[in-house]
Amino acid sequence: MLKLSAMEGGGYYNQNSAMQAAGIELLLPIWKRVAQTVAIDQAPLMIVDYGSSQGRNSMRPMRVAIGELRARAGSSVPVEVVHIDLPSNDFAALFTALDGPDSYMTGAVDIYTSAIGRSYFERVIPPGRVHLGWNSWTMQWLSANAPDAPDHVLAILSTAPQVQKALAAQQALDWRRFLEVRSSELRHGAKLLSAFPGIMGGETGWEWLGGELWAAILDLCRDGMLSEAEALRITLPAGPRTLDAVYAPFASGGQYADLEIEHAEILKVPDPYWSGYKQTGDRRAFAECHANMVRAWAGPTIASMLAANRNPSAAVDALFVHLAERVAASPRQHEPFLAVTVLKKR
Ligand SMILES: C[S@@+](CC[C@H](N)C(=O)[O-])C[C@H]1O[C@@H](n2cnc3c(N)ncnc32)[C@H](O)[C@@H]1O
């Protein structure tokens, strides 16, 4: 059974995803150009948000896309926005955010929004319907389990060759599968922006914070709060990609599944908590922001990997207290790499 769970519920991801929001800020100029150049033939226009989570970080890109499409197609053209995520996603938080003051729905008319709880490794939209696709910070998650890494919580940072090999093979399959199913959903001339953790010059940007998370897991093992078997099992089914991996399916002839790459680059995401820390010098607040951010995306998946007789919320609480203590002891900037790709359907 796949160990991946959705993000921490109860709106927690929305409250603790400023790192992802900082990456999206860098993507917005690229996304704006995508919306300005995509083919818009027939209304209603459809925008699909693949992997919305609880919606906080979808509001700005959806608002930008609607604004740009309507500037071209007419201010009253009906627009459908569909948010996709796993069935275990906190959809109540998404609908609450859609009804809130920061929503792209606020003050807008003729926007029709809906949500689908199904993996995007399946076809989720009927063929040829989508004009614009948005996909941020999701494709690091695998469609299958990563092999258990004996020396890290992040498979990509394991030194075990068999772990690296299996991760790369699964990521390659997943990227191809994602492209194939999206291609069937996109209209001719439609565009898709996909942005996920990247690798530049052999670095992911997670070396420090990921290393502290692994060290916090080992702390709990030493304290007898986790077993060695659990530490081995806690390997997050996720990983970043190089630009070479992004381009790999397009190697012969520049096309794959009727898609071509219009733009691809690796960006460095600034640490959204660093300037606050520099102003206040408050190590604890800085550390808690980072621990909460990691918990928001990794907490439920880690909880699902614990022994059946473990109290998962107590163990996960203790893990993130340890992580915060470690980060507070030696604060650093966390600046992960983000790979962005713009794809066009022929
Ligand atoms: C880190 S969140 C990103 C949320 C949002 N797009 C953002 O940029 O902040 C990753 C999301 O991808 C979703 N996800 C992972 N694998 C998925 C899949 N196969 N199908 C649909 N959603 C998936 C997770 O459930 C989670 O909500």
CSV table of C-alpha atoms and ligand atoms in Angstrom, one decimal:
chain,number,residue,atom,x,y,z
A,1,MET,CA,0.0,0.0,0.0
A,2,LEU,CA,1.3,3.5,-0.9
A,3,LYS,CA,2.5,5.3,2.3
A,4,LEU,CA,1.8,8.8,0.9
A,5,SER,CA,-0.9,10.7,2.9
A,6,ALA,CA,-2.2,14.2,2.1
A,7,MET,CA,-1.0,17.3,3.9
A,8,GLU,CA,-1.7,17.9,7.6
A,9,GLY,CA,-5.4,18.5,7.9
A,10,GLY,CA,-7.5,21.0,9.8
A,11,GLY,CA,-6.2,23.8,7.6
A,12,TYR,CA,-2.7,23.3,9.0
A,13,TYR,CA,-1.1,23.2,5.5
A,14,ASN,CA,-2.7,26.5,4.6
A,15,GLN,CA,-1.3,28.1,7.8
A,16,ASN,CA,2.2,26.6,7.3
A,17,SER,CA,3.1,26.8,3.6
A,18,ALA,CA,4.9,30.1,3.3
A,19,MET,CA,7.9,28.3,1.8
A,20,GLN,CA,5.7,27.0,-1.1
A,21,ALA,CA,4.1,30.4,-1.4
A,22,ALA,CA,7.5,32.0,-1.8
A,23,GLY,CA,8.2,29.6,-4.7
A,24,ILE,CA,4.9,30.5,-6.3
A,25,GLU,CA,5.8,34.2,-6.1
A,26,LEU,CA,8.7,33.4,-8.4
A,27,LEU,CA,6.5,31.5,-10.8
A,28,LEU,CA,3.8,34.2,-11.2
A,29,PRO,CA,5.6,36.2,-14.0
A,30,ILE,CA,6.1,32.9,-16.0
A,31,TRP,CA,2.5,31.9,-15.3
A,32,LYS,CA,1.2,35.3,-16.4
A,33,ARG,CA,3.0,34.9,-19.8
A,34,VAL,CA,1.6,31.4,-20.1
A,35,ALA,CA,-2.0,32.8,-19.7
A,36,GLN,CA,-1.2,35.6,-22.1
A,37,THR,CA,-0.1,33.2,-24.9
A,38,VAL,CA,-2.3,30.0,-24.5
A,39,ALA,CA,-4.8,29.3,-27.2
A,40,ILE,CA,-8.3,30.3,-26.1
A,41,ASP,CA,-10.8,29.0,-28.6
A,42,GLN,CA,-14.0,28.1,-27.0
A,43,ALA,CA,-15.7,29.2,-23.8
A,44,PRO,CA,-16.2,28.2,-21.0
A,45,LEU,CA,-12.4,28.4,-20.3
A,46,MET,CA,-11.2,25.7,-18.0
A,47,ILE,CA,-8.2,26.0,-15.6
A,48,VAL,CA,-7.2,23.0,-13.6
A,49,ASP,CA,-5.2,23.1,-10.4
A,50,TYR,CA,-3.5,19.7,-10.1
A,51,GLY,CA,-2.7,19.1,-6.4
A,52,SER,CA,-4.4,22.0,-4.8
A,53,SER,CA,-4.1,20.8,-1.2
A,54,GLN,CA,-6.1,23.2,1.0
A,55,GLY,CA,-6.1,26.0,-1.5
A,56,ARG,CA,-4.2,28.9,0.1
A,57,ASN,CA,-1.4,28.8,-2.5
A,58,SER,CA,-3.8,28.4,-5.4
A,59,MET,CA,-5.6,31.7,-4.9
A,60,ARG,CA,-3.0,34.0,-6.5
A,61,PRO,CA,-2.2,31.9,-9.5
A,62,MET,CA,-5.9,31.3,-10.2
A,63,ARG,CA,-6.7,35.0,-9.9
A,64,VAL,CA,-3.8,35.9,-12.3
A,65,ALA,CA,-4.9,33.3,-14.9
A,66,ILE,CA,-8.5,34.4,-14.8
A,67,GLY,CA,-7.5,38.1,-15.1
A,68,GLU,CA,-5.2,37.4,-18.1
A,69,LEU,CA,-7.7,35.1,-19.9
A,70,ARG,CA,-10.5,37.6,-19.4
A,71,ALA,CA,-8.3,40.5,-20.6
A,72,ARG,CA,-8.1,38.5,-23.9
A,73,ALA,CA,-11.4,36.7,-24.2
A,74,GLY,CA,-13.8,39.3,-22.6
A,75,SER,CA,-14.4,40.3,-19.0
A,76,SER,CA,-17.5,38.2,-18.7
A,77,VAL,CA,-16.3,35.0,-20.3
A,78,PRO,CA,-17.3,32.1,-18.0
A,79,VAL,CA,-14.3,30.3,-16.4
A,80,GLU,CA,-14.3,26.9,-14.8
A,81,VAL,CA,-11.7,26.2,-12.1
A,82,VAL,CA,-11.2,22.6,-11.0
A,83,HIS,CA,-9.0,21.7,-8.0
A,84,ILE,CA,-7.7,18.1,-7.9
A,85,ASP,CA,-6.2,16.4,-4.9
A,86,LEU,CA,-6.0,13.0,-3.2
A,87,PRO,CA,-9.2,11.7,-1.6
A,88,SER,CA,-7.5,12.1,1.8
A,89,ASN,CA,-7.0,15.9,1.2
A,90,ASP,CA,-8.7,18.3,3.6
A,91,PHE,CA,-11.3,19.5,1.1
A,92,ALA,CA,-13.3,21.3,3.8
A,93,ALA,CA,-10.3,23.6,4.3
A,94,LEU,CA,-10.2,24.2,0.5
A,95,PHE,CA,-13.9,25.1,0.3
A,96,THR,CA,-13.5,27.4,3.3
A,97,ALA,CA,-10.5,29.1,1.6
A,98,LEU,CA,-12.6,29.5,-1.6
A,99,ASP,CA,-15.2,31.3,0.4
A,100,GLY,CA,-12.7,33.5,2.2
A,101,PRO,CA,-11.4,37.0,1.6
A,102,ASP,CA,-8.3,35.9,-0.3
A,103,SER,CA,-10.3,33.7,-2.7
A,104,TYR,CA,-10.1,34.4,-6.5
A,105,MET,CA,-13.9,34.0,-6.3
A,106,THR,CA,-14.3,37.1,-4.1
A,107,GLY,CA,-15.8,39.9,-6.2
A,108,ALA,CA,-15.8,37.8,-9.3
A,109,VAL,CA,-18.8,36.7,-11.4
A,110,ASP,CA,-19.2,33.7,-13.7
A,111,ILE,CA,-16.4,31.7,-12.1
A,112,TYR,CA,-17.5,28.1,-11.6
A,113,THR,CA,-15.3,26.2,-9.1
A,114,SER,CA,-15.3,22.5,-8.2
A,115,ALA,CA,-13.0,19.9,-6.7
A,116,ILE,CA,-12.1,16.3,-7.5
A,117,GLY,CA,-10.7,13.8,-4.9
A,118,ARG,CA,-8.7,11.5,-7.1
A,119,SER,CA,-5.0,10.9,-8.0
A,120,TYR,CA,-3.8,12.8,-11.0
A,121,PHE,CA,-1.9,9.7,-12.1
A,122,GLU,CA,-5.4,8.8,-13.5
A,123,ARG,CA,-7.4,10.7,-16.0
A,124,VAL,CA,-9.4,13.2,-14.0
A,125,ILE,CA,-10.9,15.5,-16.7
A,126,PRO,CA,-12.6,14.4,-19.9
A,127,PRO,CA,-10.4,14.5,-23.1
A,128,GLY,CA,-9.6,17.8,-24.6
A,129,ARG,CA,-11.2,20.1,-22.0
A,130,VAL,CA,-8.4,21.9,-20.2
A,131,HIS,CA,-7.1,25.3,-21.5
A,132,LEU,CA,-4.6,26.0,-18.7
A,133,GLY,CA,-3.1,23.6,-16.1
A,134,TRP,CA,-1.3,24.6,-12.9
A,135,ASN,CA,0.7,22.2,-10.8
A,136,SER,CA,2.9,23.5,-8.0
A,137,TRP,CA,4.9,21.6,-5.4
A,138,THR,CA,3.3,18.2,-5.9
A,139,MET,CA,5.2,16.1,-8.4
A,140,GLN,CA,7.9,15.3,-5.9
A,141,TRP,CA,5.4,12.9,-4.4
A,142,LEU,CA,5.8,9.4,-5.9
A,143,SER,CA,2.9,7.2,-7.0
A,144,ALA,CA,4.5,4.3,-5.2
A,145,ASN,CA,6.6,3.8,-2.1
A,146,ALA,CA,10.3,4.8,-2.1
A,147,PRO,CA,12.6,2.0,-0.9
A,148,ASP,CA,13.4,2.2,2.8
A,149,ALA,CA,16.5,4.3,3.1
A,150,PRO,CA,18.7,3.1,6.0
A,151,ASP,CA,20.5,6.5,6.4
A,152,HIS,CA,18.0,9.3,5.7
A,153,VAL,CA,14.4,10.3,5.8
A,154,LEU,CA,14.7,11.8,2.3
A,155,ALA,CA,15.6,9.0,-0.3
A,156,ILE,CA,17.4,11.5,-2.5
A,157,LEU,CA,19.9,12.2,0.3
A,158,SER,CA,20.5,8.6,1.1
A,159,THR,CA,24.0,7.3,0.1
A,160,ALA,CA,22.6,3.8,-0.6
A,161,PRO,CA,22.9,3.2,-4.4
A,162,GLN,CA,19.9,0.9,-4.5
A,163,VAL,CA,17.7,3.6,-3.0
A,164,GLN,CA,18.9,6.2,-5.5
A,165,LYS,CA,18.3,3.8,-8.4
A,166,ALA,CA,14.8,2.9,-7.3
A,167,LEU,CA,13.9,6.5,-6.7
A,168,ALA,CA,15.1,7.7,-10.1
A,169,ALA,CA,13.3,4.8,-11.8
A,170,GLN,CA,10.0,5.6,-10.1
A,171,GLN,CA,10.3,9.3,-10.7
A,172,ALA,CA,10.9,8.7,-14.4
A,173,LEU,CA,7.8,6.5,-14.7
A,174,ASP,CA,5.7,9.1,-12.7
A,175,TRP,CA,6.8,12.0,-14.9
A,176,ARG,CA,6.0,10.1,-18.1
A,177,ARG,CA,2.6,9.0,-16.7
A,178,PHE,CA,1.7,12.5,-15.5
A,179,LEU,CA,2.6,13.9,-19.0
A,180,GLU,CA,0.6,11.2,-20.8
A,181,VAL,CA,-2.6,11.7,-18.8
A,182,ARG,CA,-2.4,15.5,-18.8
A,183,SER,CA,-1.9,15.4,-22.6
A,184,SER,CA,-5.2,13.6,-23.0
A,185,GLU,CA,-7.0,16.3,-20.9
A,186,LEU,CA,-5.4,19.4,-22.6
A,187,ARG,CA,-7.0,21.0,-25.6
A,188,HIS,CA,-4.8,21.7,-28.7
A,189,GLY,CA,-2.7,24.8,-27.9
A,190,ALA,CA,-3.4,24.4,-24.1
A,191,LYS,CA,-0.5,24.9,-21.7
A,192,LEU,CA,0.5,23.4,-18.4
A,193,LEU,CA,2.9,24.8,-15.8
A,194,SER,CA,4.4,22.2,-13.5
A,195,ALA,CA,6.8,23.2,-10.7
A,196,PHE,CA,8.4,20.7,-8.3
A,197,PRO,CA,11.5,20.5,-6.1
A,198,GLY,CA,14.6,20.6,-8.3
A,199,ILE,CA,18.3,19.7,-8.2
A,200,MET,CA,21.0,22.2,-9.3
A,201,GLY,CA,24.7,21.4,-9.2
A,202,GLY,CA,24.0,18.2,-7.3
A,203,GLU,CA,22.2,20.1,-4.5
A,204,THR,CA,18.5,20.0,-3.5
A,205,GLY,CA,18.6,22.9,-1.0
A,206,TRP,CA,17.2,20.3,1.6
A,207,GLU,CA,20.6,19.1,2.8
A,208,TRP,CA,20.5,21.2,6.0
A,209,LEU,CA,16.8,21.0,7.0
A,210,GLY,CA,16.3,17.4,5.7
A,211,GLY,CA,19.5,16.4,7.6
A,212,GLU,CA,18.1,18.0,10.8
A,213,LEU,CA,14.8,16.0,10.4
A,214,TRP,CA,16.7,12.8,10.0
A,215,ALA,CA,18.8,13.7,13.1
A,216,ALA,CA,15.6,14.4,15.0
A,217,ILE,CA,14.3,10.9,14.1
A,218,LEU,CA,17.6,9.4,15.4
A,219,ASP,CA,17.2,11.5,18.6
A,220,LEU,CA,13.8,9.8,19.2
A,221,CYS,CA,15.3,6.4,18.6
A,222,ARG,CA,18.0,7.1,21.2
A,223,ASP,CA,15.3,8.3,23.6
A,224,GLY,CA,13.4,5.0,23.0
A,225,MET,CA,10.5,6.9,21.5
A,226,LEU,CA,10.9,5.3,18.0
A,227,SER,CA,12.3,1.9,17.1
A,228,GLU,CA,15.1,1.3,14.6
A,229,ALA,CA,12.5,-0.5,12.4
A,230,GLU,CA,10.4,2.6,12.4
A,231,ALA,CA,13.4,4.9,11.5
A,232,LEU,CA,14.2,2.6,8.6
A,233,ARG,CA,10.5,2.7,7.4
A,234,ILE,CA,10.3,6.5,7.6
A,235,THR,CA,11.5,7.2,4.1
A,236,LEU,CA,9.3,9.9,2.5
A,237,PRO,CA,8.0,8.8,-0.9
A,238,ALA,CA,9.1,12.0,-2.5
A,239,GLY,CA,12.1,13.4,-4.4
A,240,PRO,CA,13.3,16.4,-6.5
A,241,ARG,CA,14.4,16.2,-10.1
A,242,THR,CA,17.2,17.6,-12.3
A,243,LEU,CA,16.5,19.5,-15.5
A,244,ASP,CA,17.9,16.5,-17.3
A,245,ALA,CA,15.2,14.3,-15.8
A,246,VAL,CA,12.6,16.8,-16.8
A,247,TYR,CA,13.8,16.8,-20.4
A,248,ALA,CA,14.4,13.0,-20.6
A,249,PRO,CA,11.0,12.0,-22.1
A,250,PHE,CA,11.5,14.7,-24.8
A,251,ALA,CA,15.0,13.4,-25.8
A,252,SER,CA,14.0,12.1,-29.2
A,253,GLY,CA,12.4,14.7,-31.4
A,254,GLY,CA,11.6,17.3,-28.7
A,255,GLN,CA,8.1,16.0,-28.1
A,256,TYR,CA,6.4,13.5,-25.8
A,257,ALA,CA,2.8,12.5,-25.8
A,258,ASP,CA,2.0,15.5,-28.1
A,259,LEU,CA,3.5,17.9,-25.6
A,260,GLU,CA,6.6,20.1,-26.1
A,261,ILE,CA,8.6,22.0,-23.5
A,262,GLU,CA,8.3,25.8,-24.0
A,263,HIS,CA,10.4,26.7,-21.0
A,264,ALA,CA,12.3,25.0,-18.2
A,265,GLU,CA,14.6,26.3,-15.5
A,266,ILE,CA,15.6,25.8,-11.9
A,267,LEU,CA,14.9,28.6,-9.4
A,268,LYS,CA,16.2,29.1,-5.9
A,269,VAL,CA,13.3,29.8,-3.4
A,270,PRO,CA,14.1,32.4,-0.7
A,271,ASP,CA,13.6,31.5,2.9
A,272,PRO,CA,10.3,33.3,3.9
A,273,TYR,CA,11.2,33.3,7.6
A,274,TRP,CA,14.8,34.5,7.4
A,275,SER,CA,14.2,38.3,7.3
A,276,GLY,CA,11.8,38.1,10.3
A,277,TYR,CA,14.5,36.2,12.2
A,278,LYS,CA,17.2,38.7,11.2
A,279,GLN,CA,15.0,41.6,12.5
A,280,THR,CA,13.9,40.0,15.8
A,281,GLY,CA,16.7,37.5,16.5
A,282,ASP,CA,14.0,35.1,17.7
A,283,ARG,CA,15.5,31.7,17.1
A,284,ARG,CA,12.5,29.8,18.6
A,285,ALA,CA,10.0,31.5,16.3
A,286,PHE,CA,12.2,30.9,13.3
A,287,ALA,CA,12.6,27.3,14.2
A,288,GLU,CA,8.9,26.7,14.9
A,289,CYS,CA,8.0,28.2,11.5
A,290,HIS,CA,10.4,25.7,9.8
A,291,ALA,CA,9.3,22.7,11.9
A,292,ASN,CA,5.6,23.5,11.3
A,293,MET,CA,6.3,23.9,7.5
A,294,VAL,CA,7.9,20.4,7.4
A,295,ARG,CA,5.2,19.0,9.6
A,296,ALA,CA,2.5,20.4,7.2
A,297,TRP,CA,3.8,18.3,4.3
A,298,ALA,CA,5.5,15.4,6.0
A,299,GLY,CA,3.6,14.9,9.3
A,300,PRO,CA,0.7,12.7,8.1
A,301,THR,CA,3.0,10.5,5.9
A,302,ILE,CA,5.4,10.0,8.8
A,303,ALA,CA,2.5,9.1,11.1
A,304,SER,CA,1.3,6.5,8.7
A,305,MET,CA,4.8,4.8,8.8
A,306,LEU,CA,4.8,4.3,12.6
A,307,ALA,CA,4.3,0.9,14.3
A,308,ALA,CA,0.7,-0.1,14.8
A,309,ASN,CA,1.0,0.2,18.6
A,310,ARG,CA,2.5,3.7,18.5
A,311,ASN,CA,0.4,6.8,19.4
A,312,PRO,CA,1.1,8.6,16.1
A,313,SER,CA,0.2,12.1,17.2
A,314,ALA,CA,2.4,11.9,20.3
A,315,ALA,CA,5.3,10.6,18.3
A,316,VAL,CA,4.9,13.2,15.6
A,317,ASP,CA,4.5,16.0,18.2
A,318,ALA,CA,7.8,14.8,19.8
A,319,LEU,CA,9.6,14.6,16.4
A,320,PHE,CA,8.7,18.2,15.5
A,321,VAL,CA,9.6,19.5,19.0
A,322,HIS,CA,13.1,17.9,18.4
A,323,LEU,CA,13.3,19.3,14.9
A,324,ALA,CA,12.5,22.8,16.2
A,325,GLU,CA,15.1,22.5,19.0
A,326,ARG,CA,17.7,21.5,16.4
A,327,VAL,CA,16.9,24.4,14.1
A,328,ALA,CA,16.8,26.9,17.0
A,329,ALA,CA,20.3,25.7,18.0
A,330,SER,CA,21.8,26.7,14.7
A,331,PRO,CA,19.5,28.7,12.4
A,332,ARG,CA,20.3,28.8,8.7
A,333,GLN,CA,18.5,29.9,5.6
A,334,HIS,CA,16.5,27.1,3.9
A,335,GLU,CA,16.6,27.8,0.2
A,336,PRO,CA,15.3,24.8,-1.8
A,337,PHE,CA,15.5,24.6,-5.5
A,338,LEU,CA,12.3,24.6,-7.6
A,339,ALA,CA,12.2,23.2,-11.1
A,340,VAL,CA,9.6,24.8,-13.4
A,341,THR,CA,8.5,23.5,-16.7
A,342,VAL,CA,5.9,25.0,-19.2
A,343,LEU,CA,4.4,22.5,-21.5
A,344,LYS,CA,2.4,23.1,-24.7
A,345,LYS,CA,0.0,20.6,-26.3
A,346,ARG,CA,0.3,20.4,-30.0
B,1,LIG,C1,3.0,20.3,-0.9
B,1,LIG,S1,1.3,20.2,-1.4
B,1,LIG,C2,1.2,21.5,-2.6
B,1,LIG,C3,-0.1,22.3,-2.6
B,1,LIG,C4,-0.2,23.5,-3.4
B,1,LIG,N1,-0.2,23.1,-4.9
B,1,LIG,C5,1.0,24.4,-3.2
B,1,LIG,O1,1.7,24.8,-4.1
B,1,LIG,O2,1.1,24.8,-2.0
B,1,LIG,C6,1.3,18.8,-2.3
B,1,LIG,C7,-0.1,18.3,-2.7
B,1,LIG,O3,-0.1,17.3,-3.7
B,1,LIG,C8,-1.0,16.4,-3.5
B,1,LIG,N2,-0.8,15.2,-4.2
B,1,LIG,C9,0.3,14.3,-4.1
B,1,LIG,N3,0.2,13.3,-4.9
B,1,LIG,C10,-1.0,13.5,-5.6
B,1,LIG,C11,-1.6,12.7,-6.6
B,1,LIG,N4,-1.1,11.6,-7.1
B,1,LIG,N5,-2.8,13.2,-7.1
B,1,LIG,C12,-3.3,14.3,-6.6
B,1,LIG,N6,-2.7,15.1,-5.6
B,1,LIG,C13,-1.6,14.7,-5.2
B,1,LIG,C14,-1.0,16.2,-2.0
B,1,LIG,O4,-2.1,15.5,-1.5
B,1,LIG,C15,-0.8,17.6,-1.5
B,1,LIG,O5,-2.1,18.2,-1.3
